[in-house]
mmCIF file of C-alpha atoms in Angstrom:
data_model
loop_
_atom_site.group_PDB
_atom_site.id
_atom_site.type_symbol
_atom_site.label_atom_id
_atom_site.label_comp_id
_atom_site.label_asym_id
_atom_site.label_seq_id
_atom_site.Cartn_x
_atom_site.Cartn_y
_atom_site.Cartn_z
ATOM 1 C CA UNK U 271 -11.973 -8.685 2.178
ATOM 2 C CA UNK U 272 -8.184 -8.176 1.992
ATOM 3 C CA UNK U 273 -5.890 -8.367 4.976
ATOM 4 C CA UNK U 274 -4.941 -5.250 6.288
ATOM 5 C CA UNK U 275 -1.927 -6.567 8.553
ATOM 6 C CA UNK U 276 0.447 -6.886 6.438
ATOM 7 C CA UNK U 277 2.095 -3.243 5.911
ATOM 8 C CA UNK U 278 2.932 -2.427 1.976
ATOM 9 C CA UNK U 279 6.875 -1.637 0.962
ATOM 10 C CA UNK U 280 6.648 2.301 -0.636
ATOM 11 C CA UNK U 281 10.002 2.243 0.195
ATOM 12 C CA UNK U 282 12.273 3.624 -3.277
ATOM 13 C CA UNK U 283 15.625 2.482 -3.496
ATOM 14 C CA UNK U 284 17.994 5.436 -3.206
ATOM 15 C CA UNK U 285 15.278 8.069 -1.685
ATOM 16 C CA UNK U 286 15.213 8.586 1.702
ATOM 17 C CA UNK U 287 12.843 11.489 4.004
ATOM 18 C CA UNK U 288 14.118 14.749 4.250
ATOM 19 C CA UNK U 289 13.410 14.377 8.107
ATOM 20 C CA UNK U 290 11.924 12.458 10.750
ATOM 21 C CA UNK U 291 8.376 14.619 10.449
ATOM 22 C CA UNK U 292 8.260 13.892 6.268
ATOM 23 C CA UNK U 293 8.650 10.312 7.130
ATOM 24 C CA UNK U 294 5.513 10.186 9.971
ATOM 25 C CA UNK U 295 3.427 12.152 7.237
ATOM 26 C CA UNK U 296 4.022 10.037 4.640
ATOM 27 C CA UNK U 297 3.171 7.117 6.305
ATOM 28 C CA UNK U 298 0.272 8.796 8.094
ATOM 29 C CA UNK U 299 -1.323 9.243 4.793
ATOM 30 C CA UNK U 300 -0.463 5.704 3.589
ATOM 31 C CA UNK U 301 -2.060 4.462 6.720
ATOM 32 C CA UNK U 302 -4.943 6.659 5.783
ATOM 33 C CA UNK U 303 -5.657 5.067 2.488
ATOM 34 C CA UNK U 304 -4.415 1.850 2.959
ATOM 35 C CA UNK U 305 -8.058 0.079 2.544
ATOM 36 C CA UNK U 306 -8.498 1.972 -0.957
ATOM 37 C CA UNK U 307 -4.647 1.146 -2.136
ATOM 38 C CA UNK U 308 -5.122 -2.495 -1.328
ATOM 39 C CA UNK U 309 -8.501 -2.487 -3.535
ATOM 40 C CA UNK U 310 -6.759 -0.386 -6.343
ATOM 41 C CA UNK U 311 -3.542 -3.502 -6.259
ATOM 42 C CA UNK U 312 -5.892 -6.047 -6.537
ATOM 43 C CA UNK U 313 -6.582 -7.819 -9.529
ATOM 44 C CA UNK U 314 -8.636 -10.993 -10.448
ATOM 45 C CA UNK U 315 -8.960 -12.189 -14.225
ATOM 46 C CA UNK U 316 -13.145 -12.633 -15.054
ATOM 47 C CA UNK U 317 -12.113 -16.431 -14.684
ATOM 48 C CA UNK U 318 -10.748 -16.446 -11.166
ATOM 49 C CA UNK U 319 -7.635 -18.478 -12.715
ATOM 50 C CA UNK U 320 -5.420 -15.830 -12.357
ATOM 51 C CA UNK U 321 -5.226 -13.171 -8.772
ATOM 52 C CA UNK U 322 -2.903 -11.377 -7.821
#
């Protein structure tokens, strides 16, 4: 099972939320979905050599 603890970086260089209550959405949904975005980033060749 992956860690949940560490937080992921959707930060975009150059973009930045209209306002405070854009920015708590966003990252309310993030939070949200965080177990099914971890599972979507992870990869693992059929061979186990090669995870990322």
């Amino acid at each position: 099972m992956p860690s949940l603890e560490r937080q992921p970086d959707v930060r975009l260089d150059g973009f930045e939320p209209a306002d405070d209550s854009v920015d708590e959405a966003f990252y309310y949904a993030i939070d949200f979905h965080l177990h099914d975005l971890i599972r979507l980033a992870e990869h693992h060749t059929p061979d186990g050599r090669h995870s990322y």
